[in-house]
Tab-separated table of C-alpha atoms in Angstrom:
chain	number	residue	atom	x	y	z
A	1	UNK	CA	29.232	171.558	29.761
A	2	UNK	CA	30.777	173.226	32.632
A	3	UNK	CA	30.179	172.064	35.874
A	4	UNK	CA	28.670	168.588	34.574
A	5	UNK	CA	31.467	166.788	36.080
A	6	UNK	CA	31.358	167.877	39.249
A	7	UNK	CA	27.289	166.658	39.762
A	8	UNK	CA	27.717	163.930	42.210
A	9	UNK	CA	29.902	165.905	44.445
A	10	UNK	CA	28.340	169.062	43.988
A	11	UNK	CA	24.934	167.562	44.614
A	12	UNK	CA	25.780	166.186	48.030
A	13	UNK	CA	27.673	169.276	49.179
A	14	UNK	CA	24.562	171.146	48.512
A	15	UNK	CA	22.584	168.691	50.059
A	16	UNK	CA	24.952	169.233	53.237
A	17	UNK	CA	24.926	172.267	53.066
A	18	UNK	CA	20.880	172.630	53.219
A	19	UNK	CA	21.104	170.425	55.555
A	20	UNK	CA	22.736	172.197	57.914
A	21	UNK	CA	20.715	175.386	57.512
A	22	UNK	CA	17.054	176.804	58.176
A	23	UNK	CA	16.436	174.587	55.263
A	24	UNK	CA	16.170	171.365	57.581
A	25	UNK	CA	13.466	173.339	59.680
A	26	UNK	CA	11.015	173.450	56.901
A	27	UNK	CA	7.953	172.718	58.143
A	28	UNK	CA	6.347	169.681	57.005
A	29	UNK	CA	4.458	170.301	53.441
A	30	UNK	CA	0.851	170.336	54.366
A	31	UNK	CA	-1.060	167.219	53.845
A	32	UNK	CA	-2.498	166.367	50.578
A	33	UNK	CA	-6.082	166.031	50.978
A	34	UNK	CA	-8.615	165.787	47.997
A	35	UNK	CA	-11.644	167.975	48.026
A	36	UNK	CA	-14.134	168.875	45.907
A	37	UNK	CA	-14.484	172.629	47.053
A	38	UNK	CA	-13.159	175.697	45.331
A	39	UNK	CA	-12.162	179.066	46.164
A	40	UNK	CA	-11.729	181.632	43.208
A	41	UNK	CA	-12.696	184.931	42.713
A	42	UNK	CA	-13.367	187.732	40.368
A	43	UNK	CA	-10.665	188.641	37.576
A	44	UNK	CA	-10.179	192.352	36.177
A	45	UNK	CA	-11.200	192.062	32.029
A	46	UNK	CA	-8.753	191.108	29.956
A	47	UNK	CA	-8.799	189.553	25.893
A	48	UNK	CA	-11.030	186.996	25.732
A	49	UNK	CA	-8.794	185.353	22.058
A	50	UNK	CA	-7.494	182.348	22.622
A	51	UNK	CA	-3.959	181.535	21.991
A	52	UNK	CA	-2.429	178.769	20.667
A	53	UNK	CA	0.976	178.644	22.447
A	54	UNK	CA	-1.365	177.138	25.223
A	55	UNK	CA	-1.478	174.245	23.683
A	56	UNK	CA	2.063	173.389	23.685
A	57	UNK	CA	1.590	173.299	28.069
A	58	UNK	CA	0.099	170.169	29.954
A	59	UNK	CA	0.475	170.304	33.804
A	60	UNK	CA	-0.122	167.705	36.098
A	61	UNK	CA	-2.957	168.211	39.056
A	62	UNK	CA	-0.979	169.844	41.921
A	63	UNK	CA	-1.967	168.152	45.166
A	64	UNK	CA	-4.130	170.251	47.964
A	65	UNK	CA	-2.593	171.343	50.789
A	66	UNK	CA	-4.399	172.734	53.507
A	67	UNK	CA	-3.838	174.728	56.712
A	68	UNK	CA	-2.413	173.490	59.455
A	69	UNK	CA	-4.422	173.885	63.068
A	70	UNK	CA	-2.826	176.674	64.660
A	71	UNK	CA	-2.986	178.396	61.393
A	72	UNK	CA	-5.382	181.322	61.733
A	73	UNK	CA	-8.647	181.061	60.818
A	74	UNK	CA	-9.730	182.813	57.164
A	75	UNK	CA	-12.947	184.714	57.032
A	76	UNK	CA	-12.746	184.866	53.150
A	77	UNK	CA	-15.848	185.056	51.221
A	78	UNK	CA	-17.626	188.086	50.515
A	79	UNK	CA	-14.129	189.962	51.431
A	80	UNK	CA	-11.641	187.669	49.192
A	81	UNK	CA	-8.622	188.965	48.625
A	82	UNK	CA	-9.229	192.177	51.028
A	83	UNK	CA	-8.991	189.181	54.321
A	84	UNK	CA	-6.292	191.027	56.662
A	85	UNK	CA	-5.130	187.333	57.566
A	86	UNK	CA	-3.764	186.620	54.017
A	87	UNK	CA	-0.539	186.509	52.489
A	88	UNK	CA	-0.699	188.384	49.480
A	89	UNK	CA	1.850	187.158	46.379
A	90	UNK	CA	2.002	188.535	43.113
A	91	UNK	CA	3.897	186.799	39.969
A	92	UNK	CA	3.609	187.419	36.510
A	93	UNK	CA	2.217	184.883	33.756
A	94	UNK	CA	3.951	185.032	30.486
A	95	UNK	CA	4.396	182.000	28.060
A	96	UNK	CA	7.830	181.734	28.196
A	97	UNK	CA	8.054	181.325	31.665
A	98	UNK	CA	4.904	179.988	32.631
A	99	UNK	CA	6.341	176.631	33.768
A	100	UNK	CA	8.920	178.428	35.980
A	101	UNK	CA	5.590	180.393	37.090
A	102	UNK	CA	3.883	176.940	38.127
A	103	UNK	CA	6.916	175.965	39.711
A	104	UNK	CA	7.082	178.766	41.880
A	105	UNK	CA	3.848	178.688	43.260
A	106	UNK	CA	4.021	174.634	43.756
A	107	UNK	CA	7.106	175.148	46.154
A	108	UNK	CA	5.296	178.041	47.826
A	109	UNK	CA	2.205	176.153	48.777
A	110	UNK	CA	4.331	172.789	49.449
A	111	UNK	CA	6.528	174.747	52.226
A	112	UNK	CA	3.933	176.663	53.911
A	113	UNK	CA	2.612	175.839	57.486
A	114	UNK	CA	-0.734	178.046	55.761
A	115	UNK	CA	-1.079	177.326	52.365
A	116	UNK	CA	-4.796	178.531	52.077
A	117	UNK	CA	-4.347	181.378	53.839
A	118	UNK	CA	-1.560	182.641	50.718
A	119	UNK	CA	-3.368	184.432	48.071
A	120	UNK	CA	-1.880	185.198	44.800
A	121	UNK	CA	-2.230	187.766	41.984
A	122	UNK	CA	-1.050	186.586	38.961
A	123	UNK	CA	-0.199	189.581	36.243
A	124	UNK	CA	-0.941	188.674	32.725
A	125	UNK	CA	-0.626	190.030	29.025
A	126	UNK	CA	-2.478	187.163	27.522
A	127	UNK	CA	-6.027	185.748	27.718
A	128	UNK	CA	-6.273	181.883	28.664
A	129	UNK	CA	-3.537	180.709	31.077
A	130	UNK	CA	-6.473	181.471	34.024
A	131	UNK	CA	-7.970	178.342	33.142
A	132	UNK	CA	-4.570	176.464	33.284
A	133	UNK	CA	-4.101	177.593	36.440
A	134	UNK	CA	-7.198	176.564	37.758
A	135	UNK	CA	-6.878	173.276	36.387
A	136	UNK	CA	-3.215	172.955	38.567
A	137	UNK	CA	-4.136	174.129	41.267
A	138	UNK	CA	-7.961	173.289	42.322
A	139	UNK	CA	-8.548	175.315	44.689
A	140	UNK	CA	-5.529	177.884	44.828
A	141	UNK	CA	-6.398	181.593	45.716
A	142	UNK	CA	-6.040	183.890	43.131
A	143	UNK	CA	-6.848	186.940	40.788
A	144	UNK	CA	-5.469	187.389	37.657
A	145	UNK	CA	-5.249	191.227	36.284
A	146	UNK	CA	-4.485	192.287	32.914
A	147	UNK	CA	-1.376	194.122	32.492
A	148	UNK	CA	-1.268	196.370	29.089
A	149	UNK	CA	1.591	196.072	27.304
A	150	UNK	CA	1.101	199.594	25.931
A	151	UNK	CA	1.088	201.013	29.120
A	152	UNK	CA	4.219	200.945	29.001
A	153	UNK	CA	6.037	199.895	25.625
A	154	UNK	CA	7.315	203.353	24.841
A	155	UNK	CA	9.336	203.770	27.755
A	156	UNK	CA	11.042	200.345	27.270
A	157	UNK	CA	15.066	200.430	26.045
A	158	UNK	CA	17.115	197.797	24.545
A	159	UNK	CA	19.135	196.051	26.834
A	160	UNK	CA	21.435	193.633	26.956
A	161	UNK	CA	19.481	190.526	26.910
A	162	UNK	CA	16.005	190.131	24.593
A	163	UNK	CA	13.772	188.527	27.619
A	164	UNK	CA	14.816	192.107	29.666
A	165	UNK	CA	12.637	194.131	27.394
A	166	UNK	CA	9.118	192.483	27.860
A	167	UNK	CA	6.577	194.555	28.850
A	168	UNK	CA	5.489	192.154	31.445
A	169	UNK	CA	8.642	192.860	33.356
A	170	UNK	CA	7.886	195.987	34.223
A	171	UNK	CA	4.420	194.979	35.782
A	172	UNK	CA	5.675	195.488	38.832
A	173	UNK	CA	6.022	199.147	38.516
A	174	UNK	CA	2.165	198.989	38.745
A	175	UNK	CA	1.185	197.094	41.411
A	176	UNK	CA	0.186	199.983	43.721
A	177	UNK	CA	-2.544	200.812	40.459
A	178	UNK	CA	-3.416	197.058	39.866
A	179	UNK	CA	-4.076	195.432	43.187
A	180	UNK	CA	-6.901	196.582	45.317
A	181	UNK	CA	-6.868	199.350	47.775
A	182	UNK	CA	-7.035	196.948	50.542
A	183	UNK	CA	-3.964	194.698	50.031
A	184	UNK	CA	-1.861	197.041	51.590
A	185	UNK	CA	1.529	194.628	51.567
A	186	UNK	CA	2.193	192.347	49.043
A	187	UNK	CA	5.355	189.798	48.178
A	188	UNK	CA	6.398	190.020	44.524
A	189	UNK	CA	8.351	187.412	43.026
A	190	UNK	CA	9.812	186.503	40.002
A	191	UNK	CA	9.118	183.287	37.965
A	192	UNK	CA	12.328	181.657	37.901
A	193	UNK	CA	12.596	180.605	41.686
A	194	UNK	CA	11.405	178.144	44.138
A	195	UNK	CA	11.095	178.686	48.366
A	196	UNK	CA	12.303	175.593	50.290
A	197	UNK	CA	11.044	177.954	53.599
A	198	UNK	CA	8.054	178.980	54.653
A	199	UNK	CA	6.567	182.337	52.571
A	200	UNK	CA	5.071	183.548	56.035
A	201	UNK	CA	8.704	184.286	57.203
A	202	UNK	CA	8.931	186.219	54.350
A	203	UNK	CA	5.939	187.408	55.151
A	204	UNK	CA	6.400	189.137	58.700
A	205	UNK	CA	9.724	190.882	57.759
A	206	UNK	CA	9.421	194.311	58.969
A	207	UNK	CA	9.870	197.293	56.762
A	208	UNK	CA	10.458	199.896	59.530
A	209	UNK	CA	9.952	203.263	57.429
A	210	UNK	CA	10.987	202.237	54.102
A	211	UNK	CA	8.516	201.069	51.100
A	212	UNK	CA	10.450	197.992	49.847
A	213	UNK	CA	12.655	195.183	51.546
A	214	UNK	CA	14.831	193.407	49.593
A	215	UNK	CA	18.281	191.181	50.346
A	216	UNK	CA	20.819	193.823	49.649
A	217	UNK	CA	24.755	193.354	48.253
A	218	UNK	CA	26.614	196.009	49.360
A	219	UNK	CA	29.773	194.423	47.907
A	220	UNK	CA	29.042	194.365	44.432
A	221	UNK	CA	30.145	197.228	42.399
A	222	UNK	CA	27.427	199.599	41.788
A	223	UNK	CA	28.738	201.556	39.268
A	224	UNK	CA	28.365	198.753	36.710
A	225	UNK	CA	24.750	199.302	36.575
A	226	UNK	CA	24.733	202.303	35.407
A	227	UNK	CA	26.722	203.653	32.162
A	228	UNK	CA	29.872	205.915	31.809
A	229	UNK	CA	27.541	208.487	30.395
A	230	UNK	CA	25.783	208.472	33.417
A	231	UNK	CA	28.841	208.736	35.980
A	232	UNK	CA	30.038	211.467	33.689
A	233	UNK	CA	26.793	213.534	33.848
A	234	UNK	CA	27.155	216.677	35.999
A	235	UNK	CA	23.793	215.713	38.038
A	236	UNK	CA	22.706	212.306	37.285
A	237	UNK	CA	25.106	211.090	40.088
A	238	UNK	CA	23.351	213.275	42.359
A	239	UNK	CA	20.933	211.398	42.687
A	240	UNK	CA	22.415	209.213	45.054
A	241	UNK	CA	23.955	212.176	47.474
A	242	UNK	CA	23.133	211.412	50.940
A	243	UNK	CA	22.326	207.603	50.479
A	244	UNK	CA	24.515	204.443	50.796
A	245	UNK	CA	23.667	202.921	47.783
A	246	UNK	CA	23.599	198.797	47.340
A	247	UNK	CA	22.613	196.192	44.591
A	248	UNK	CA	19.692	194.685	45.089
A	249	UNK	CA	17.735	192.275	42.775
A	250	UNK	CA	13.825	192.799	42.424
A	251	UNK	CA	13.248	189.587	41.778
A	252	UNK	CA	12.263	189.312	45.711
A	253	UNK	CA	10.643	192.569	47.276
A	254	UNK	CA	8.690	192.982	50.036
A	255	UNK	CA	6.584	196.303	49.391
A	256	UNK	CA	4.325	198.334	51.560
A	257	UNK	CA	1.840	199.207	48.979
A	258	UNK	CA	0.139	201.991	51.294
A	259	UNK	CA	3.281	203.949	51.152
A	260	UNK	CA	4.031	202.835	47.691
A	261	UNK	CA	0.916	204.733	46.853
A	262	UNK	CA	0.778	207.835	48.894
A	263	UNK	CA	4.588	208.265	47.363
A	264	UNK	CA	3.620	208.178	44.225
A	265	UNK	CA	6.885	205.182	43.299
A	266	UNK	CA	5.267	204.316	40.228
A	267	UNK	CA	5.591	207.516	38.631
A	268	UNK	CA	8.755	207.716	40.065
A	269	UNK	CA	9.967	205.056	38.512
A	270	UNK	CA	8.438	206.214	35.067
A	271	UNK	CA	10.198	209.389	35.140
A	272	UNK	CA	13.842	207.863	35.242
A	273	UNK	CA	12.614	205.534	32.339
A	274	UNK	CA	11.275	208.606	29.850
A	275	UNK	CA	15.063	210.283	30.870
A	276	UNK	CA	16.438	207.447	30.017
A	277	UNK	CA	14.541	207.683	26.245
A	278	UNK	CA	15.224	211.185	25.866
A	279	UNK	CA	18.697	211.393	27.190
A	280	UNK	CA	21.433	211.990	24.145
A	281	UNK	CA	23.299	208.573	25.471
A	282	UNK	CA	21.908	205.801	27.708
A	283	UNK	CA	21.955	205.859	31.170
A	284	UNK	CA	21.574	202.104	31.783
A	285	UNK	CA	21.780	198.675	29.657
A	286	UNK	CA	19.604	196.557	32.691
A	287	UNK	CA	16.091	196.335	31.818
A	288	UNK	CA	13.644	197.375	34.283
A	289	UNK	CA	16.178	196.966	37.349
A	290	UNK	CA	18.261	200.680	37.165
A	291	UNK	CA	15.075	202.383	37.440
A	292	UNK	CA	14.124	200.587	40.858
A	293	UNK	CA	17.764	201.374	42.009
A	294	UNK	CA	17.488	204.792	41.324
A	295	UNK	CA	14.638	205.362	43.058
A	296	UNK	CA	15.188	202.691	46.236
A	297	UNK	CA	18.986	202.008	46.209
A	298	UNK	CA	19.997	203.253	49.549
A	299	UNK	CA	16.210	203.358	50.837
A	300	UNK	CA	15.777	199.767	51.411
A	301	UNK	CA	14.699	197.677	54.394
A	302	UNK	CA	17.432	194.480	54.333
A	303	UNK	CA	16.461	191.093	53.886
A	304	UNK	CA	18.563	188.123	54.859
A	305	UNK	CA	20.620	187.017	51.834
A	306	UNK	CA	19.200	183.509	51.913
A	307	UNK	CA	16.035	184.916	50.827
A	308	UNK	CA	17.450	185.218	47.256
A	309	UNK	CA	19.805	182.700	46.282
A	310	UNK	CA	20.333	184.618	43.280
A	311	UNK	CA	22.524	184.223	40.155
A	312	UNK	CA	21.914	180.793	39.488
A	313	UNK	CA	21.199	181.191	35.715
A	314	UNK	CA	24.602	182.631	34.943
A	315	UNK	CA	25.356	185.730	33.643
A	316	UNK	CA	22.805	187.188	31.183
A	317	UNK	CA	24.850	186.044	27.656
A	318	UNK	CA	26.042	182.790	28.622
A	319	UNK	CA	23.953	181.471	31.586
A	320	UNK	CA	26.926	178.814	32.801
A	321	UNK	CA	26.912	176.749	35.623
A	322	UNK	CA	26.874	178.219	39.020
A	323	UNK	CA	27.427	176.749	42.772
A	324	UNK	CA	24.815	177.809	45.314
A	325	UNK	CA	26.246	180.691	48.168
A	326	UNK	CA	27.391	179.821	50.910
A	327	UNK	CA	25.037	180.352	53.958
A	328	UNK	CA	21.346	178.864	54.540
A	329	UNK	CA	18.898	178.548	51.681
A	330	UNK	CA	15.392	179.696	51.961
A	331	UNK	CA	14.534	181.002	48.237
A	332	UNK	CA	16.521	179.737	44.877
A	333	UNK	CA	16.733	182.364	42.436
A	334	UNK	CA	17.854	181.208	38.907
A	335	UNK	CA	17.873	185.023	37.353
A	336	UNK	CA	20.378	185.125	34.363
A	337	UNK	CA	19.819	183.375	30.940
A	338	UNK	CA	20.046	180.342	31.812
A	339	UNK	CA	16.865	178.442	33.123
A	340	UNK	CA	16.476	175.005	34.857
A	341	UNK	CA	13.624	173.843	32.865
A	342	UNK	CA	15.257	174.398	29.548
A	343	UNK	CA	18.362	172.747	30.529
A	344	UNK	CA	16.365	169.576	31.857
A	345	UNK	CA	15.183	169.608	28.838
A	346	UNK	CA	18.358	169.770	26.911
A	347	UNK	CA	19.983	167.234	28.705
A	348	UNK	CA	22.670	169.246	29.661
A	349	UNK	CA	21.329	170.810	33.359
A	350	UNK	CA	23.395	172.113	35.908
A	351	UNK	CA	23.806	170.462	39.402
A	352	UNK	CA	22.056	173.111	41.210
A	353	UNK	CA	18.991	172.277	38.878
A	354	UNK	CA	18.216	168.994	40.293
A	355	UNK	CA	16.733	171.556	43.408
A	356	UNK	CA	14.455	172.994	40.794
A	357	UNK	CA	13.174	169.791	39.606
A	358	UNK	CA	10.556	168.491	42.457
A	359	UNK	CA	8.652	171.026	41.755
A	360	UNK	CA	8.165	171.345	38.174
A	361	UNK	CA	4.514	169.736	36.941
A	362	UNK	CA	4.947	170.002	33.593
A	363	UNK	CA	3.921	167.307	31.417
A	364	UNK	CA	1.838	163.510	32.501
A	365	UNK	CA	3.385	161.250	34.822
């Protein structure tokens, strides 16, 4: 398999190279300290069937980590998730990618100077994996929220790749209606990533004026996103007049919720996906990421690229081997086909997996 060869040196270049970045002044992960208190909260109703895919999934017990002491002090309680000292995170749950899911929020707790004071909101379209994350992560902060696949199945298109056309990918189109009214910022992240940094980084970016924050790549060629029937329109173009339109990948967004409301981005967003249904040709072959760039492209607050080390699944058909960029490291992004855990498994991984693989709990030691 491509790339196979080149593991040892690969491996210690990227090593180096980590090294030598913001990656070496990760804070120590917080101490593991066993406790028999728990913090959890209410959940919004969702199916109460079991499924049996859960059966197939056996995590290990993450460790605890708690707050360091110049971490600020929560006042959770009878305020949960509406505390104005938390970091708010919100991932989706799906069965296919749960263990990247688990993965993800192991790193994110391991790296953080504050790990109780991060509280996430897992989006779900199936009862049951609440209890499997409880039984990780003892006393992780969380809500899960139903998402309804109906809600939005009839806007969905084909697109190039299968996994693309899940409703759960478009949850975060509806994060403004989901979360409550008081988490008025919130960090949304996809499932196939790990941080090696510190989340509260993330965290304090500022947004200036604009509703979403995002690493942006203003050398990639933007017209590939979109199709020739779209170019060719007489107004769909338009849409971009007066804006400087970049790439970005919504895998990592920072989003002002407050605005996000009062905007009305949701709808937005819904509007270029029922033109996209109705229109005599397609406008777009990318899943739920064309609609997000034609309503932010150009509108975005930038992000420092090393905040999504993206690409590292390959392309979305083949999902080969790829190095890590160039530059410090603070979030690994493997978005294309090709997933870490399922090429551990197949014995045939790429280098830049073995990064992946601390934090993975799946299975019994």
């Amino acid at each position: 398999m491509p790339g196979i060869p080149r593991l040892s040196g690969f491996f210690s270049a990227a090593m180096m190279m980590i090294a030598l970045s913001p990656f070496r002044q990760l804070f120590t992960p917080a101490e593991a300290i066993k406790s028999s208190q728990t913090d959890f909260y209410p959940r919004l109703s969702a199916p109460t069937e079991s499924s049996d895919s859960l059966n197939r999934f056996s995590f290990r017990k993450a460790d605890v980590f708690h707050n360091a002491v110049e971490c600020r002090s929560l006042k959770l309680g009878k305020s949960g998730s509406c505390d104005p000292s938390l970091v708010h995170v919100a991932i989706t749950l799906d069965i296919d990618y749960l263990r990247g899911s688990i993965a993800a929020v192991h790193s994110i707790l391991q790296h953080s100077k504050c790990p109780q004071s991060v509280f996430f909101h897992f989006l779900v379209s199936e009862p049951g994996l609440e209890t499997l994350v409880r039984s990780t992560f003892p006393e992780l902060k969380f809500k899960v929220y139903f998402f309804d696949p109906e809600r939005v199945r009839s806007l969905i298109s084909t697109s190039v790749r299968q996994a693309l056309e899940q409703p759960l990918n478009y949850a975060r189109n509806y994060l403004g209606d989901l979360l409550e009214p008081c988490v008025r910022r919130v960090i949304y992240l996809d499932t196939d990533l790990v941080l090696v940094d510190d989340i509260w980084k993330l965290w304090n970016t500022s947004l200036g004026k604009k509703t979403i924050g995002a690493p942006e790549y203003c050398h990639a060629n933007f017209t590939k996103y979109f199709t020739e029937y779209f170019w060719s329109d007489q107004q769909f173009p338009g849409v971009f007049s007066g804006r400087n339109p970049c790439y970005f990948n919504t895998g990592v967004m920072v989003i002002d919720l407050v605005k996000w409301r009062r905007l009305g981005y949701t709808r937005r967003i819904e509007r270029w996906m029922e033109i996209q249904k109705t229109s005599p040709s397609k406008i777009y072959e990318l899943g739920s990421l064309p609609p997000f760039l034609l309503v932010f492209a150009g509108h975005v607050a930038p992000i420092e690229h090393q905040w999504n080390q993206h690409g590292l699944g390959g392309d979305n058909v083949k999902g080969s081997c790829r190095d890590i960029h160039p530059g410090p490291v603070s979030l690994l992004h493997w978005s294309g086909s090709g997933k870490p855990w399922l090429r551990l498994d197949s014995k045939q991984p790429c280098p830049i997996d073995s990064l992946w693989a601390p934090y993975d709990l799946y299975g019994n030691l």
